[in-house]
JSON list of C-alpha atoms in Angstrom, two decimals:
[
{"chain": "N", "resi": 1, "resn": "UNK", "atom": "CA", "xyz": [-113.89, -121.15, 92.03]},
{"chain": "N", "resi": 2, "resn": "UNK", "atom": "CA", "xyz": [-112.63, -117.90, 93.51]},
{"chain": "N", "resi": 3, "resn": "UNK", "atom": "CA", "xyz": [-110.38, -117.14, 96.42]},
{"chain": "N", "resi": 4, "resn": "UNK", "atom": "CA", "xyz": [-111.48, -118.31, 99.83]},
{"chain": "N", "resi": 5, "resn": "UNK", "atom": "CA", "xyz": [-111.55, -115.38, 102.25]},
{"chain": "N", "resi": 6, "resn": "UNK", "atom": "CA", "xyz": [-110.34, -115.97, 105.78]},
{"chain": "N", "resi": 7, "resn": "UNK", "atom": "CA", "xyz": [-113.46, -114.22, 107.14]},
{"chain": "N", "resi": 8, "resn": "UNK", "atom": "CA", "xyz": [-115.59, -116.93, 105.47]},
{"chain": "N", "resi": 9, "resn": "UNK", "atom": "CA", "xyz": [-113.92, -119.80, 107.34]},
{"chain": "N", "resi": 10, "resn": "UNK", "atom": "CA", "xyz": [-114.21, -121.27, 110.77]},
{"chain": "N", "resi": 11, "resn": "UNK", "atom": "CA", "xyz": [-110.48, -121.77, 111.36]},
{"chain": "N", "resi": 12, "resn": "UNK", "atom": "CA", "xyz": [-109.51, -125.11, 112.86]},
{"chain": "N", "resi": 13, "resn": "UNK", "atom": "CA", "xyz": [-105.70, -124.86, 112.59]},
{"chain": "N", "resi": 14, "resn": "UNK", "atom": "CA", "xyz": [-103.02, -122.52, 111.27]},
{"chain": "N", "resi": 15, "resn": "UNK", "atom": "CA", "xyz": [-99.35, -123.37, 110.83]},
{"chain": "N", "resi": 16, "resn": "UNK", "atom": "CA", "xyz": [-96.85, -125.40, 108.87]},
{"chain": "N", "resi": 17, "resn": "UNK", "atom": "CA", "xyz": [-96.23, -129.12, 108.67]},
{"chain": "N", "resi": 18, "resn": "UNK", "atom": "CA", "xyz": [-94.32, -131.60, 106.55]},
{"chain": "N", "resi": 19, "resn": "UNK", "atom": "CA", "xyz": [-96.37, -130.87, 103.39]},
{"chain": "N", "resi": 20, "resn": "UNK", "atom": "CA", "xyz": [-96.22, -127.06, 103.61]},
{"chain": "N", "resi": 21, "resn": "UNK", "atom": "CA", "xyz": [-94.14, -125.54, 100.78]},
{"chain": "N", "resi": 22, "resn": "UNK", "atom": "CA", "xyz": [-91.20, -123.39, 101.98]},
{"chain": "N", "resi": 23, "resn": "UNK", "atom": "CA", "xyz": [-92.17, -119.76, 102.55]},
{"chain": "N", "resi": 24, "resn": "UNK", "atom": "CA", "xyz": [-95.88, -120.56, 103.01]},
{"chain": "N", "resi": 25, "resn": "UNK", "atom": "CA", "xyz": [-98.37, -121.16, 105.76]},
{"chain": "N", "resi": 26, "resn": "UNK", "atom": "CA", "xyz": [-101.49, -123.33, 105.89]},
{"chain": "N", "resi": 27, "resn": "UNK", "atom": "CA", "xyz": [-104.96, -122.70, 107.31]},
{"chain": "N", "resi": 28, "resn": "UNK", "atom": "CA", "xyz": [-107.36, -125.59, 107.83]},
{"chain": "N", "resi": 29, "resn": "UNK", "atom": "CA", "xyz": [-110.87, -124.16, 107.83]},
{"chain": "N", "resi": 30, "resn": "UNK", "atom": "CA", "xyz": [-114.50, -125.14, 107.45]},
{"chain": "N", "resi": 31, "resn": "UNK", "atom": "CA", "xyz": [-116.71, -123.09, 105.20]},
{"chain": "N", "resi": 32, "resn": "UNK", "atom": "CA", "xyz": [-120.40, -122.19, 105.68]},
{"chain": "N", "resi": 33, "resn": "UNK", "atom": "CA", "xyz": [-121.47, -125.43, 103.90]},
{"chain": "N", "resi": 34, "resn": "UNK", "atom": "CA", "xyz": [-119.39, -127.57, 106.22]},
{"chain": "N", "resi": 35, "resn": "UNK", "atom": "CA", "xyz": [-116.64, -128.37, 103.67]},
{"chain": "N", "resi": 36, "resn": "UNK", "atom": "CA", "xyz": [-113.06, -128.64, 104.83]},
{"chain": "N", "resi": 37, "resn": "UNK", "atom": "CA", "xyz": [-110.54, -126.48, 102.99]},
{"chain": "N", "resi": 38, "resn": "UNK", "atom": "CA", "xyz": [-106.79, -126.46, 103.46]},
{"chain": "N", "resi": 39, "resn": "UNK", "atom": "CA", "xyz": [-105.76, -122.97, 102.30]},
{"chain": "N", "resi": 40, "resn": "UNK", "atom": "CA", "xyz": [-102.24, -121.97, 101.30]},
{"chain": "N", "resi": 41, "resn": "UNK", "atom": "CA", "xyz": [-100.83, -118.48, 101.82]},
{"chain": "N", "resi": 42, "resn": "UNK", "atom": "CA", "xyz": [-97.44, -117.04, 100.90]},
{"chain": "N", "resi": 43, "resn": "UNK", "atom": "CA", "xyz": [-95.45, -115.78, 103.88]},
{"chain": "N", "resi": 44, "resn": "UNK", "atom": "CA", "xyz": [-95.54, -116.47, 107.58]},
{"chain": "N", "resi": 45, "resn": "UNK", "atom": "CA", "xyz": [-99.02, -115.16, 108.39]},
{"chain": "N", "resi": 46, "resn": "UNK", "atom": "CA", "xyz": [-102.21, -115.88, 106.51]},
{"chain": "N", "resi": 47, "resn": "UNK", "atom": "CA", "xyz": [-103.89, -112.92, 104.87]},
{"chain": "N", "resi": 48, "resn": "UNK", "atom": "CA", "xyz": [-106.25, -112.64, 101.92]},
{"chain": "N", "resi": 49, "resn": "UNK", "atom": "CA", "xyz": [-103.71, -110.82, 99.73]},
{"chain": "N", "resi": 50, "resn": "UNK", "atom": "CA", "xyz": [-101.25, -113.71, 100.06]},
{"chain": "N", "resi": 51, "resn": "UNK", "atom": "CA", "xyz": [-103.78, -116.42, 99.13]},
{"chain": "N", "resi": 52, "resn": "UNK", "atom": "CA", "xyz": [-102.26, -119.03, 96.72]},
{"chain": "N", "resi": 53, "resn": "UNK", "atom": "CA", "xyz": [-105.07, -121.56, 96.63]},
{"chain": "N", "resi": 54, "resn": "UNK", "atom": "CA", "xyz": [-106.68, -124.35, 98.63]},
{"chain": "N", "resi": 55, "resn": "UNK", "atom": "CA", "xyz": [-107.40, -128.05, 98.74]},
{"chain": "N", "resi": 56, "resn": "UNK", "atom": "CA", "xyz": [-111.04, -128.99, 98.89]},
{"chain": "N", "resi": 57, "resn": "UNK", "atom": "CA", "xyz": [-111.33, -132.11, 100.98]},
{"chain": "N", "resi": 58, "resn": "UNK", "atom": "CA", "xyz": [-114.69, -133.75, 100.29]},
{"chain": "N", "resi": 59, "resn": "UNK", "atom": "CA", "xyz": [-116.43, -135.61, 103.12]},
{"chain": "N", "resi": 60, "resn": "UNK", "atom": "CA", "xyz": [-116.18, -139.41, 103.15]},
{"chain": "N", "resi": 61, "resn": "UNK", "atom": "CA", "xyz": [-118.91, -141.25, 101.21]},
{"chain": "N", "resi": 62, "resn": "UNK", "atom": "CA", "xyz": [-120.63, -138.07, 100.13]},
{"chain": "N", "resi": 63, "resn": "UNK", "atom": "CA", "xyz": [-123.42, -138.39, 97.59]},
{"chain": "N", "resi": 64, "resn": "UNK", "atom": "CA", "xyz": [-123.50, -134.88, 96.22]},
{"chain": "N", "resi": 65, "resn": "UNK", "atom": "CA", "xyz": [-122.78, -134.74, 92.45]},
{"chain": "N", "resi": 66, "resn": "UNK", "atom": "CA", "xyz": [-121.36, -131.24, 92.62]},
{"chain": "N", "resi": 67, "resn": "UNK", "atom": "CA", "xyz": [-118.47, -132.32, 94.89]},
{"chain": "N", "resi": 68, "resn": "UNK", "atom": "CA", "xyz": [-115.34, -134.01, 93.62]},
{"chain": "N", "resi": 69, "resn": "UNK", "atom": "CA", "xyz": [-114.75, -137.51, 94.97]},
{"chain": "N", "resi": 70, "resn": "UNK", "atom": "CA", "xyz": [-111.06, -136.84, 95.62]},
{"chain": "N", "resi": 71, "resn": "UNK", "atom": "CA", "xyz": [-109.17, -133.96, 97.17]},
{"chain": "N", "resi": 72, "resn": "UNK", "atom": "CA", "xyz": [-108.83, -131.27, 94.53]},
{"chain": "N", "resi": 73, "resn": "UNK", "atom": "CA", "xyz": [-106.52, -128.25, 94.43]},
{"chain": "N", "resi": 74, "resn": "UNK", "atom": "CA", "xyz": [-108.00, -124.90, 93.44]},
{"chain": "N", "resi": 75, "resn": "UNK", "atom": "CA", "xyz": [-106.11, -121.71, 92.69]},
{"chain": "N", "resi": 76, "resn": "UNK", "atom": "CA", "xyz": [-107.76, -118.32, 92.80]},
{"chain": "N", "resi": 77, "resn": "UNK", "atom": "CA", "xyz": [-109.17, -118.84, 89.30]},
{"chain": "N", "resi": 78, "resn": "UNK", "atom": "CA", "xyz": [-110.02, -122.53, 89.14]},
{"chain": "N", "resi": 79, "resn": "UNK", "atom": "CA", "xyz": [-109.02, -126.17, 89.57]},
{"chain": "N", "resi": 80, "resn": "UNK", "atom": "CA", "xyz": [-105.41, -127.11, 89.09]},
{"chain": "N", "resi": 81, "resn": "UNK", "atom": "CA", "xyz": [-104.98, -130.81, 89.86]},
{"chain": "N", "resi": 82, "resn": "UNK", "atom": "CA", "xyz": [-106.74, -133.79, 91.37]},
{"chain": "N", "resi": 83, "resn": "UNK", "atom": "CA", "xyz": [-104.70, -136.49, 92.99]},
{"chain": "N", "resi": 84, "resn": "UNK", "atom": "CA", "xyz": [-104.93, -139.79, 94.78]},
{"chain": "N", "resi": 85, "resn": "UNK", "atom": "CA", "xyz": [-104.00, -138.12, 98.01]},
{"chain": "N", "resi": 86, "resn": "UNK", "atom": "CA", "xyz": [-100.64, -136.49, 97.22]},
{"chain": "N", "resi": 87, "resn": "UNK", "atom": "CA", "xyz": [-101.40, -133.30, 99.12]},
{"chain": "N", "resi": 88, "resn": "UNK", "atom": "CA", "xyz": [-97.73, -132.24, 99.17]},
{"chain": "N", "resi": 89, "resn": "UNK", "atom": "CA", "xyz": [-97.57, -132.24, 95.34]},
{"chain": "N", "resi": 90, "resn": "UNK", "atom": "CA", "xyz": [-100.84, -130.29, 95.02]},
{"chain": "N", "resi": 91, "resn": "UNK", "atom": "CA", "xyz": [-99.71, -127.63, 97.52]},
{"chain": "N", "resi": 92, "resn": "UNK", "atom": "CA", "xyz": [-96.33, -127.38, 95.82]},
{"chain": "N", "resi": 93, "resn": "UNK", "atom": "CA", "xyz": [-98.03, -126.82, 92.48]},
{"chain": "N", "resi": 94, "resn": "UNK", "atom": "CA", "xyz": [-100.20, -124.06, 93.97]},
{"chain": "N", "resi": 95, "resn": "UNK", "atom": "CA", "xyz": [-97.18, -122.43, 95.58]},
{"chain": "N", "resi": 96, "resn": "UNK", "atom": "CA", "xyz": [-95.25, -122.44, 92.32]},
{"chain": "N", "resi": 97, "resn": "UNK", "atom": "CA", "xyz": [-98.04, -121.72, 89.85]},
{"chain": "N", "resi": 98, "resn": "UNK", "atom": "CA", "xyz": [-96.52, -118.40, 88.71]},
{"chain": "N", "resi": 99, "resn": "UNK", "atom": "CA", "xyz": [-93.20, -120.06, 87.89]},
{"chain": "N", "resi": 100, "resn": "UNK", "atom": "CA", "xyz": [-94.61, -122.26, 85.11]}
]
């Protein structure tokens, strides 16, 4: 899985909320296949150079084998963690991946 470019998303929302790591901004977008992605960017304004990763949010009750059944966090080079819905922890891990 590679970086998700802003130009490849239909952006639904941009901003920060209670799960946004400090010093980052979120973009909720829909890709060309209809999948929802919550992208994380360092700084105050999203741009492709500041991309830190995204959460792939699979549709409810999907039957496609190629999609995970749970929300999964992806960094620019691959999957990082799957969780039972702890989006804050997944985003924090993406934000701090260089500190490990």
